[in-house]
Amino acid sequence: MSSIRPLSRIRLLTLALLLVMAPPALADWRRDYLDGVEAHEQGNAAEVRRLMTSALDGRVEPSPSLALVGVRRRPYVPQLYLGLAEAAGGNCAAARNWLQDSQLVGVLGALPEEAARRNAALDRCTAADAAIAARTTPAPEPTPAPVPTPAPSTPDAPVAQGA
């Protein structure tokens, strides 16, 4: 006869089942991140936004090297991909918000390729903002040419008296 009581067996089975099911649930943010990178490569900004936002729900801190699948390590920078998607869509305010994230900027010091992509997106936004400002800034009013004032009139020659 077994020394484990029936209720304990149920608890053990429940615990084992939870442990087996937990890794996929915990790994969802990793899958969302990898799918988001793929969506970025395909130019699907809406999908990048959805997937990277979901990845951030699982892990906020960027990393220059994180094991995402097995032992293969790669950068984890969802803020970068969100910023690139916003910049591509012309939403430079949101792009700057993501691309200037202090945690991201710190990690990009170890990732020169990703840092260059970030800087290029920020440069495009700066150029776009300048173009918008140039179109919306009214041209200065032309200064009217000064109107010449007539010279004071000279009095007629004096009339001789006593003539």
Tab-separated table of C-alpha atoms in Angstrom:
chain	number	residue	atom	x	y	z
A	1	MET	CA	0.000	0.000	0.000
A	2	SER	CA	1.149	3.537	-0.757
A	3	SER	CA	2.078	5.841	2.072
A	4	ILE	CA	0.735	8.933	0.228
A	5	ARG	CA	-2.854	9.783	1.051
A	6	PRO	CA	-5.307	10.376	-1.837
A	7	LEU	CA	-5.674	14.090	-1.061
A	8	SER	CA	-1.894	14.519	-1.108
A	9	ARG	CA	-1.741	12.801	-4.490
A	10	ILE	CA	-4.246	15.284	-5.886
A	11	ARG	CA	-2.181	18.161	-4.527
A	12	LEU	CA	0.989	16.689	-6.023
A	13	LEU	CA	-0.673	16.161	-9.399
A	14	THR	CA	-2.044	19.718	-9.344
A	15	LEU	CA	1.390	21.111	-8.496
A	16	ALA	CA	3.038	19.042	-11.239
A	17	LEU	CA	0.438	20.198	-13.745
A	18	LEU	CA	0.990	23.838	-12.777
A	19	LEU	CA	4.743	23.467	-13.118
A	20	VAL	CA	4.395	21.903	-16.551
A	21	MET	CA	2.038	24.635	-17.752
A	22	ALA	CA	3.872	27.594	-16.168
A	23	PRO	CA	6.903	27.879	-18.511
A	24	PRO	CA	4.804	28.482	-21.658
A	25	ALA	CA	2.744	31.090	-19.834
A	26	LEU	CA	5.839	32.805	-18.502
A	27	ALA	CA	7.528	32.653	-21.902
A	28	ASP	CA	4.739	34.448	-23.790
A	29	TRP	CA	6.518	37.814	-23.557
A	30	ARG	CA	9.598	36.238	-25.141
A	31	ARG	CA	7.566	34.884	-28.047
A	32	ASP	CA	5.811	38.258	-28.432
A	33	TYR	CA	9.191	39.986	-28.561
A	34	LEU	CA	10.601	37.632	-31.197
A	35	ASP	CA	7.403	37.890	-33.253
A	36	GLY	CA	7.584	41.680	-32.879
A	37	VAL	CA	11.126	41.721	-34.259
A	38	GLU	CA	9.887	39.690	-37.223
A	39	ALA	CA	6.948	42.095	-37.706
A	40	HIS	CA	9.457	44.972	-37.733
A	41	GLU	CA	11.508	43.244	-40.414
A	42	GLN	CA	8.315	42.872	-42.473
A	43	GLY	CA	7.398	46.541	-41.977
A	44	ASN	CA	4.200	45.836	-40.035
A	45	ALA	CA	4.194	48.739	-37.557
A	46	ALA	CA	0.769	47.973	-36.073
A	47	GLU	CA	1.840	44.420	-35.240
A	48	VAL	CA	5.146	45.690	-33.824
A	49	ARG	CA	3.226	48.004	-31.492
A	50	ARG	CA	0.910	45.207	-30.330
A	51	LEU	CA	3.605	42.592	-29.797
A	52	MET	CA	6.225	44.827	-28.211
A	53	THR	CA	3.667	46.327	-25.834
A	54	SER	CA	2.751	42.786	-24.815
A	55	ALA	CA	6.443	41.913	-24.383
A	56	LEU	CA	6.869	44.941	-22.123
A	57	ASP	CA	4.037	43.629	-19.957
A	58	GLY	CA	6.233	40.605	-19.246
A	59	ARG	CA	9.594	42.343	-18.944
A	60	VAL	CA	10.282	46.066	-18.982
A	61	GLU	CA	14.062	46.215	-18.628
A	62	PRO	CA	15.967	46.133	-21.916
A	63	SER	CA	19.080	43.990	-22.117
A	64	PRO	CA	22.036	43.850	-24.510
A	65	SER	CA	22.038	40.035	-24.271
A	66	LEU	CA	19.165	37.919	-23.055
A	67	ALA	CA	18.434	34.224	-23.569
A	68	LEU	CA	15.095	34.363	-25.358
A	69	VAL	CA	14.943	30.873	-26.844
A	70	GLY	CA	17.071	28.175	-25.277
A	71	VAL	CA	20.647	29.350	-24.871
A	72	ARG	CA	20.655	31.654	-27.892
A	73	ARG	CA	21.183	35.180	-26.650
A	74	ARG	CA	20.147	38.356	-28.394
A	75	PRO	CA	19.376	41.956	-27.505
A	76	TYR	CA	16.044	42.620	-25.811
A	77	VAL	CA	15.090	46.180	-26.749
A	78	PRO	CA	11.310	46.461	-27.219
A	79	GLN	CA	11.474	50.221	-26.634
A	80	LEU	CA	13.684	50.535	-29.720
A	81	TYR	CA	11.234	48.655	-31.925
A	82	LEU	CA	8.286	50.643	-30.580
A	83	GLY	CA	10.173	53.887	-31.288
A	84	LEU	CA	11.103	52.763	-34.788
A	85	ALA	CA	7.479	51.808	-35.515
A	86	GLU	CA	6.217	55.183	-34.299
A	87	ALA	CA	8.865	57.048	-36.312
A	88	ALA	CA	7.969	55.080	-39.441
A	89	GLY	CA	4.334	56.054	-38.912
A	90	GLY	CA	5.226	59.734	-38.556
A	91	ASN	CA	4.394	59.917	-34.845
A	92	CYS	CA	7.643	61.562	-33.833
A	93	ALA	CA	6.487	62.603	-30.355
A	94	ALA	CA	5.775	58.973	-29.428
A	95	ALA	CA	8.947	57.842	-31.216
A	96	ARG	CA	11.075	60.220	-29.157
A	97	ASN	CA	9.357	59.059	-26.002
A	98	TRP	CA	10.398	55.446	-26.683
A	99	LEU	CA	13.794	56.149	-28.261
A	100	GLN	CA	14.929	58.440	-25.465
A	101	ASP	CA	13.981	55.989	-22.707
A	102	SER	CA	16.853	56.121	-20.226
A	103	GLN	CA	17.054	52.340	-19.787
A	104	LEU	CA	17.178	51.863	-23.562
A	105	VAL	CA	19.859	54.506	-24.028
A	106	GLY	CA	21.990	52.797	-21.383
A	107	VAL	CA	21.712	49.390	-23.084
A	108	LEU	CA	22.399	50.798	-26.556
A	109	GLY	CA	25.920	51.708	-25.444
A	110	ALA	CA	26.716	48.009	-25.904
A	111	LEU	CA	24.745	47.698	-29.171
A	112	PRO	CA	26.237	49.980	-31.850
A	113	GLU	CA	24.040	48.696	-34.696
A	114	GLU	CA	20.834	49.249	-32.737
A	115	ALA	CA	22.131	52.632	-31.520
A	116	ALA	CA	22.705	53.688	-35.146
A	117	ARG	CA	19.130	52.700	-36.052
A	118	ARG	CA	17.836	54.703	-33.082
A	119	ASN	CA	19.886	57.749	-34.041
A	120	ALA	CA	18.758	57.552	-37.686
A	121	ALA	CA	15.101	57.479	-36.596
A	122	LEU	CA	15.635	60.469	-34.308
A	123	ASP	CA	17.375	62.336	-37.155
A	124	ARG	CA	14.437	61.614	-39.489
A	125	CYS	CA	12.037	62.939	-36.870
A	126	THR	CA	14.110	66.089	-36.406
A	127	ALA	CA	14.118	66.663	-40.178
A	128	ALA	CA	10.357	66.009	-40.373
A	129	ASP	CA	9.706	68.448	-37.539
A	130	ALA	CA	11.838	71.093	-39.266
A	131	ALA	CA	9.935	70.598	-42.531
A	132	ILE	CA	6.603	70.971	-40.738
A	133	ALA	CA	7.822	74.093	-38.967
A	134	ALA	CA	8.976	75.587	-42.271
A	135	ARG	CA	5.558	74.974	-43.839
A	136	THR	CA	3.591	76.331	-40.902
A	137	THR	CA	5.722	79.346	-40.033
A	138	PRO	CA	4.338	82.352	-41.885
A	139	ALA	CA	6.748	84.301	-44.014
A	140	PRO	CA	7.642	87.616	-42.443
A	141	GLU	CA	5.693	90.596	-43.689
A	142	PRO	CA	7.751	92.581	-46.180
A	143	THR	CA	8.959	95.879	-44.844
A	144	PRO	CA	7.401	98.654	-46.902
A	145	ALA	CA	9.801	100.903	-48.722
A	146	PRO	CA	10.114	104.243	-46.995
A	147	VAL	CA	8.000	106.972	-48.565
A	148	PRO	CA	10.213	109.923	-49.419
A	149	THR	CA	9.195	113.057	-47.664
A	150	PRO	CA	9.177	116.155	-49.842
A	151	ALA	CA	11.866	118.708	-49.191
A	152	PRO	CA	10.617	121.780	-47.389
A	153	SER	CA	9.448	124.341	-49.874
A	154	THR	CA	11.593	127.402	-50.213
A	155	PRO	CA	9.813	130.695	-49.803
A	156	ASP	CA	9.545	132.850	-52.874
A	157	ALA	CA	12.191	135.418	-53.271
A	158	PRO	CA	11.593	138.361	-51.017
A	159	VAL	CA	9.645	141.182	-52.565
A	160	ALA	CA	11.489	144.462	-52.535
A	161	GLN	CA	9.782	147.072	-50.537
A	162	GLY	CA	9.349	150.566	-51.565
A	163	ALA	CA	9.374	150.054	-55.209
